[in-house]
C-alpha positions as semicolon CSV with decimal commas, in nm:
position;residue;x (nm);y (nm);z (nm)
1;X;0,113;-7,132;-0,528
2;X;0,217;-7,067;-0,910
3;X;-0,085;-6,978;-0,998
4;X;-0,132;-6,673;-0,700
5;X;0,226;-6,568;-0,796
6;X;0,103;-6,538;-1,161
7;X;-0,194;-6,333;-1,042
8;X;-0,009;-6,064;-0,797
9;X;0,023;-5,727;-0,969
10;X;0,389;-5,600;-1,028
11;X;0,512;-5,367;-0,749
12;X;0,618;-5,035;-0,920
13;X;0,899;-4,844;-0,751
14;X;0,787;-4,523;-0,525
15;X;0,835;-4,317;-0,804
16;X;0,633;-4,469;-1,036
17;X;0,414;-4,520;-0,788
18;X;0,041;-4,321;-0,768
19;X;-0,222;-4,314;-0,623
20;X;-0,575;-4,467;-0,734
21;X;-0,759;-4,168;-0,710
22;X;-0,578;-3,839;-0,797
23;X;-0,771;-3,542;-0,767
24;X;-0,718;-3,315;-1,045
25;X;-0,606;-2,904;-0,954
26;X;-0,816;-2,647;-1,124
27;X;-0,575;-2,363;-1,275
28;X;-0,712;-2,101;-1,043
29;X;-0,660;-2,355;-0,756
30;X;-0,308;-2,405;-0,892
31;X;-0,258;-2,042;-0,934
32;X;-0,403;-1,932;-0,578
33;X;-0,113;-2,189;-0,466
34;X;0,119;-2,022;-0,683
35;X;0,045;-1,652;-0,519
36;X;0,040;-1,759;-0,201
37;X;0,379;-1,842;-0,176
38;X;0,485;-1,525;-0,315
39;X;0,563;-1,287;0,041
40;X;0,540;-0,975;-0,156
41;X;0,214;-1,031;-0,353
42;X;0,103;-1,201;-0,021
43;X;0,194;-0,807;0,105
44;X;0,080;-0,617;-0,117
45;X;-0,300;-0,780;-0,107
46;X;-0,295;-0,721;0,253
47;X;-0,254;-0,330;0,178
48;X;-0,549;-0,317;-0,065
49;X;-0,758;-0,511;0,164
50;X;-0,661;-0,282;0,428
51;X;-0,771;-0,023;0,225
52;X;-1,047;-0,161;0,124
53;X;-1,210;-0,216;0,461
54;X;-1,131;0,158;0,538
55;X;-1,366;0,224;0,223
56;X;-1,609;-0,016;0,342
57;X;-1,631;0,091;0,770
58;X;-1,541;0,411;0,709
59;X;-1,850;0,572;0,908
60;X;-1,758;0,366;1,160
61;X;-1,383;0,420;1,202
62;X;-1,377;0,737;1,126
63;X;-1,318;0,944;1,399
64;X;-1,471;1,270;1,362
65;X;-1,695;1,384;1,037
66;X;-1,498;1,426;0,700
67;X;-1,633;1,829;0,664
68;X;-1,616;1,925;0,996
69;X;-1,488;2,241;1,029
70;X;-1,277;2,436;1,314
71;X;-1,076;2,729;1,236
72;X;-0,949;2,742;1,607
73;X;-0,792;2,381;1,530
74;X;-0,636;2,516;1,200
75;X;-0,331;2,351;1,093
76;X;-0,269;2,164;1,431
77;X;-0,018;1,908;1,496
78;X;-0,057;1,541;1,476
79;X;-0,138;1,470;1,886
80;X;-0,367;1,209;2,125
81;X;-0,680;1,403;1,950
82;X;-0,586;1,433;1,589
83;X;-0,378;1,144;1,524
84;X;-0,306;1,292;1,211
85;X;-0,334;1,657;1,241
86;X;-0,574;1,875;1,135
87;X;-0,535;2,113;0,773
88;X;-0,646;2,460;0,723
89;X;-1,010;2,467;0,804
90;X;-0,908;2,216;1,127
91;X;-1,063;1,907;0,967
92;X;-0,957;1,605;1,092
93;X;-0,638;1,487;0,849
94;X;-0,753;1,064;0,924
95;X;-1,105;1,110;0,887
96;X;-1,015;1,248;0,538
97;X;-0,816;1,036;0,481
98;X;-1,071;0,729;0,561
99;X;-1,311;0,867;0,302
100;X;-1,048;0,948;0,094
101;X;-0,969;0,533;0,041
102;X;-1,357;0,498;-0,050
103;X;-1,308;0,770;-0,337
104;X;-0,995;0,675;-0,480
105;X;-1,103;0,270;-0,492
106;X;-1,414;0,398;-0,612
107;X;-1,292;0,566;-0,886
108;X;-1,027;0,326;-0,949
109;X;-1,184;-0,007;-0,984
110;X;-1,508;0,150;-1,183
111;X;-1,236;0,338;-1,404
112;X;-1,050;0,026;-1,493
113;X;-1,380;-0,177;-1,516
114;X;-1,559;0,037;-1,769
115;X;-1,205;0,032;-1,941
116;X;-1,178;-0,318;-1,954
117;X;-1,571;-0,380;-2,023
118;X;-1,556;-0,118;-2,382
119;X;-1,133;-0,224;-2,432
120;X;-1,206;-0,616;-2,426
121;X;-1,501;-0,608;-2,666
122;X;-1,356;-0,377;-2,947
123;X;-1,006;-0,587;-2,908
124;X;-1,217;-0,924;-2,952
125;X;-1,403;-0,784;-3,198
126;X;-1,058;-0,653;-3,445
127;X;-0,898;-0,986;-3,328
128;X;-1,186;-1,208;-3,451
129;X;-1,313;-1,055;-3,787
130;X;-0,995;-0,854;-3,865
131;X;-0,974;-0,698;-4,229
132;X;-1,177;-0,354;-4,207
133;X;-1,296;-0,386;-3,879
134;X;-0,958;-0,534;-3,695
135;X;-0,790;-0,171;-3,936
136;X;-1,060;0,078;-3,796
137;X;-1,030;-0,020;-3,438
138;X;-0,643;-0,037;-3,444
139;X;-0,660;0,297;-3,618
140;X;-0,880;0,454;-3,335
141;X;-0,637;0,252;-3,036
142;X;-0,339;0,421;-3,197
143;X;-0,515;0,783;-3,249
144;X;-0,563;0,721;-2,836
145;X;-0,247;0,628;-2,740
146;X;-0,053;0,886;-2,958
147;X;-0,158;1,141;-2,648
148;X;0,033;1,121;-2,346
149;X;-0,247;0,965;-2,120
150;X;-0,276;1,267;-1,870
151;X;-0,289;1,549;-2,121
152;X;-0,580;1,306;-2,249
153;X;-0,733;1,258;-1,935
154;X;-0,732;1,695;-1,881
155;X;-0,836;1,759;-2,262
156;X;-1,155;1,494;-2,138
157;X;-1,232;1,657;-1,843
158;X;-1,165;2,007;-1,989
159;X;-1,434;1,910;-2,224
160;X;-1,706;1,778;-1,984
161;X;-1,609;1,994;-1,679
162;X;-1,425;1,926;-1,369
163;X;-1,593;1,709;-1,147
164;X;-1,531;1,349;-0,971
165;X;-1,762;1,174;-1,209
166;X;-1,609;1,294;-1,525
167;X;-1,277;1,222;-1,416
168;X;-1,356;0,886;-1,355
169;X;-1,513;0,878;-1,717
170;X;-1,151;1,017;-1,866
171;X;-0,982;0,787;-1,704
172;X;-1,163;0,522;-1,794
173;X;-1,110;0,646;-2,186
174;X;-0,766;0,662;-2,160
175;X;-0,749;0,297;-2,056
176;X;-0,939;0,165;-2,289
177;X;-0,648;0,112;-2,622
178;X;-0,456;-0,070;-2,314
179;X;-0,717;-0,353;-2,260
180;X;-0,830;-0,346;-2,669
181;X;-0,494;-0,437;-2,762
182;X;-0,420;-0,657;-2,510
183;X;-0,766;-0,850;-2,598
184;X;-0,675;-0,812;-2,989
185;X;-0,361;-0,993;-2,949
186;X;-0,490;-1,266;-2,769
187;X;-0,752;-1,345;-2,970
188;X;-0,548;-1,339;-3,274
189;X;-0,357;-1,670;-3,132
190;X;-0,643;-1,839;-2,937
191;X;-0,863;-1,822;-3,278
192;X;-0,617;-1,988;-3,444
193;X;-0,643;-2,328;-3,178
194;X;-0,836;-2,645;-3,327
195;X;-1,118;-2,633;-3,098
196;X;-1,191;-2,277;-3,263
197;X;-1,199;-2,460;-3,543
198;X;-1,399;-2,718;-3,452
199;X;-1,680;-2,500;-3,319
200;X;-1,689;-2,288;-3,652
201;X;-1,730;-2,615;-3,815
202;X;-2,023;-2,756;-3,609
203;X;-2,235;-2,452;-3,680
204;X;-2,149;-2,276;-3,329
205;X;-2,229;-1,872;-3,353
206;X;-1,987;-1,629;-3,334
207;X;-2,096;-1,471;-3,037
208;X;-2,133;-1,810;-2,897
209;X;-1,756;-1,855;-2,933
210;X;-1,681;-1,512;-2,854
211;X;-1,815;-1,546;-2,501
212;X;-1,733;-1,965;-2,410
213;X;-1,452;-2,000;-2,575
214;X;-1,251;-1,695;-2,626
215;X;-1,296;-1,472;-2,377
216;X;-1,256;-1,734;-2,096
217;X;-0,889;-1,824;-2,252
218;X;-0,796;-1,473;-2,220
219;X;-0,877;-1,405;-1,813
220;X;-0,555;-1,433;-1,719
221;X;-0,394;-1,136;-1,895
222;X;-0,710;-0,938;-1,819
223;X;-0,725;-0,989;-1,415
224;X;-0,278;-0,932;-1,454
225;X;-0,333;-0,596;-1,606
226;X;-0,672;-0,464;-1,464
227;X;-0,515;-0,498;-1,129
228;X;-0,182;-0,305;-1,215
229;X;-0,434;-0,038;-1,414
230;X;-0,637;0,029;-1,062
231;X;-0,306;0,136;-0,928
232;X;-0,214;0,361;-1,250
233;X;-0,574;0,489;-1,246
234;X;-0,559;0,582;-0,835
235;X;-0,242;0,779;-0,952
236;X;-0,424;0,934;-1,225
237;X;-0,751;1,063;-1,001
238;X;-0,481;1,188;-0,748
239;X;-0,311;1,393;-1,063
240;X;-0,650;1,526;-1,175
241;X;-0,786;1,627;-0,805
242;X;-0,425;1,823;-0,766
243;X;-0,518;2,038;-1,069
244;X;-0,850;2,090;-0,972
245;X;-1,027;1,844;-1,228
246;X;-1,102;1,618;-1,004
247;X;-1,327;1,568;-0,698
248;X;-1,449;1,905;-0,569
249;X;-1,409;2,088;-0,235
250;X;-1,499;1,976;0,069
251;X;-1,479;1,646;-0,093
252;X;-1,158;1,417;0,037
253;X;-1,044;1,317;-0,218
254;X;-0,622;1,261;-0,210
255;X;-0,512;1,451;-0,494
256;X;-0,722;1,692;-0,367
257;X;-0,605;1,717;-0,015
258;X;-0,250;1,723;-0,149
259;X;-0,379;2,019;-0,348
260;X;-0,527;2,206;-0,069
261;X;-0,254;2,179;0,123
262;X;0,080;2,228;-0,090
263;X;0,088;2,561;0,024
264;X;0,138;2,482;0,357
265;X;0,422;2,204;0,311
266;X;0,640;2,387;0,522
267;X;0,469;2,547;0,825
268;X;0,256;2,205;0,841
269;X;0,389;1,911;0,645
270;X;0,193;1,675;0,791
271;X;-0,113;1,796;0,539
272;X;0,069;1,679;0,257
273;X;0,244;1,366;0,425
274;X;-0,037;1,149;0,500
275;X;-0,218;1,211;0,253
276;X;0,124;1,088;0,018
277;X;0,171;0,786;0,228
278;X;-0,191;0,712;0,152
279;X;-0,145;0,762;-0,225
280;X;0,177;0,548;-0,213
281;X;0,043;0,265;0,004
282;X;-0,220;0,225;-0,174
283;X;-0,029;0,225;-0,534
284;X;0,256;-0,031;-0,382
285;X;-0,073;-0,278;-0,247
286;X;-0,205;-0,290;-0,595
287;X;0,141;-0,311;-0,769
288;X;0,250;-0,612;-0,534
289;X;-0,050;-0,746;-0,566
290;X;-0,049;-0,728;-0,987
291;X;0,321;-0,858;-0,987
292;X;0,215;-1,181;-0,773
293;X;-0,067;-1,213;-0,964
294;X;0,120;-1,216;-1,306
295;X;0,359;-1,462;-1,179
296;X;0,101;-1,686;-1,056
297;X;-0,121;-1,628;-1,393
298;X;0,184;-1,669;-1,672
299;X;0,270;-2,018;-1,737
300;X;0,604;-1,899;-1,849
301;X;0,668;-1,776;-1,503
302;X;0,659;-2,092;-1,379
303;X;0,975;-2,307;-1,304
């Protein structure tokens, strides 16, 4: 009897108590957790997914055909047929609309992704070697940002002439001193961390580190800030489209339609309200959605 006493384990108290096998959470798993219980980020991805699968089944939602034209429907009010009204030429305001969401995500996400692919290499590139190369860089991320960014966007387009594709080009240049110096400044800390170290001293190559090590440890702040540039860069398409630099007639494009149609804000407002709702949804989805995500992402965030 002794002796089976002096085997037994100790009982811990419940809260020392764990159990044998405890799974281990993956940071993404942790932070998927994290947004989840956030109601407003939770909100705000349900716009841009809304959105998105407007882009996506647009020829199949759509009601009528995007450049279908009928001047004896001109300017007609929203009603059973036209949900949404009809603008000058008696298009069909939701069917524009529709396509408009494919355009503006289009332009958007491929914006912000060429911005982040050029930004994040030249900032990891200044943050890593610095001296001469980290000076010329910062030099050409502050000649960038010393122009408001939609003067720069117009003086871009000016330059390659207005159409959808270069717009979408400017945009994604005026982005790119955002994503550089975000990349720069991370680097310049994580470079500094002993497994860095360790893998310089083992012979590893830079671009070797550069790609598994670095860039990997600086996600987070990427994904945060892409996501609130899609919104800026939506925004930014709109602005260009309203002057005309944009996407080109009979395209339906937002800005565009907000263009067309600011001269008849009075006699038919619903051409410029939907259209504005659209813009604003879509901006508020992606700026929800960025918030959450920061929160979820930010370790400081965290109680």
């Amino acid at each position: 009897m002794a002796e089976a006493l002096h085997n037994t384990p100790p009982v811990l108290p419940p809260e020392m108590a764990r159990p044998a096998e405890e799974k281990a959470v993956s940071p993404w798993k942790e932070a998927w957790r994290s947004f989840r219980k956030n109601k407003l980020a939770i909100v705000g991805l349900s716009i841009v997914s809304f959105f998105i699968l407007l882009a996506i089944f647009a020829d199949l939602i759509a009601p009528y055909e995007y450049d279908a034209t009928n001047l004896r429907n001109k300017n007609l009010a929203p009603s059973a047929e036209h949900w949404f009204g009809t603008d000058e030429f008696g298009r069909d305001i939701l069917t524009r609309i529709i396509y408009g969401a494919r355009i503006s995500l289009w332009v958007g996400t491929l914006s912000v992704a060429g911005s982040i692919i050029v930004g994040s290499a030249l900032g990891i590139i200044a943050g890593y070697y610095g001296r001469w190369v980290d000076a010329v860089i910062s030099r050409i991320f502050d000649i960038l940002l010393a122009f408001p960014s939609i003067l720069l966007a117009i003086a871009v387009v000016s330059v390659l002439g207005p159409s959808l594709r270069n717009a979408l080009i400017a945009i994604a240049i005026i982005n790119v001193p955002t994503f550089g110096r975000l990349l720069r400044s991370r680097v310049l800390s994580v470079k500094e961390e002993e497994y860095i170290t360790a893998a310089k001293a083992i012979g590893m190559k830079d671009s070797r580190i550069l790609l598994h090590h670095i860039l990997p440890n600086s996600l987070a702040p990427i994904i945060v800030s892409g996501t609130l540039a899609v919104a800026t860069a939506i925004i930014e398409a709109a602005a260009l489209g309203f002057l005309g630099l944009g996407a080109q007639a009979p395209t339906p494009e937002w800005g565009k339609m907000l263009a067309d149609s600011r001269n008849y804000i009075i006699d038919a407002p619903w051409t410029v309200l939907f259209p504005g709702l659209a813009i604003m949804l879509t901006v508020l989805g992606f700026n929800l959605m960025g918030d959450g995500l920061r929160d979820a992402l930010d370790p400081r965030m965290k109680n």
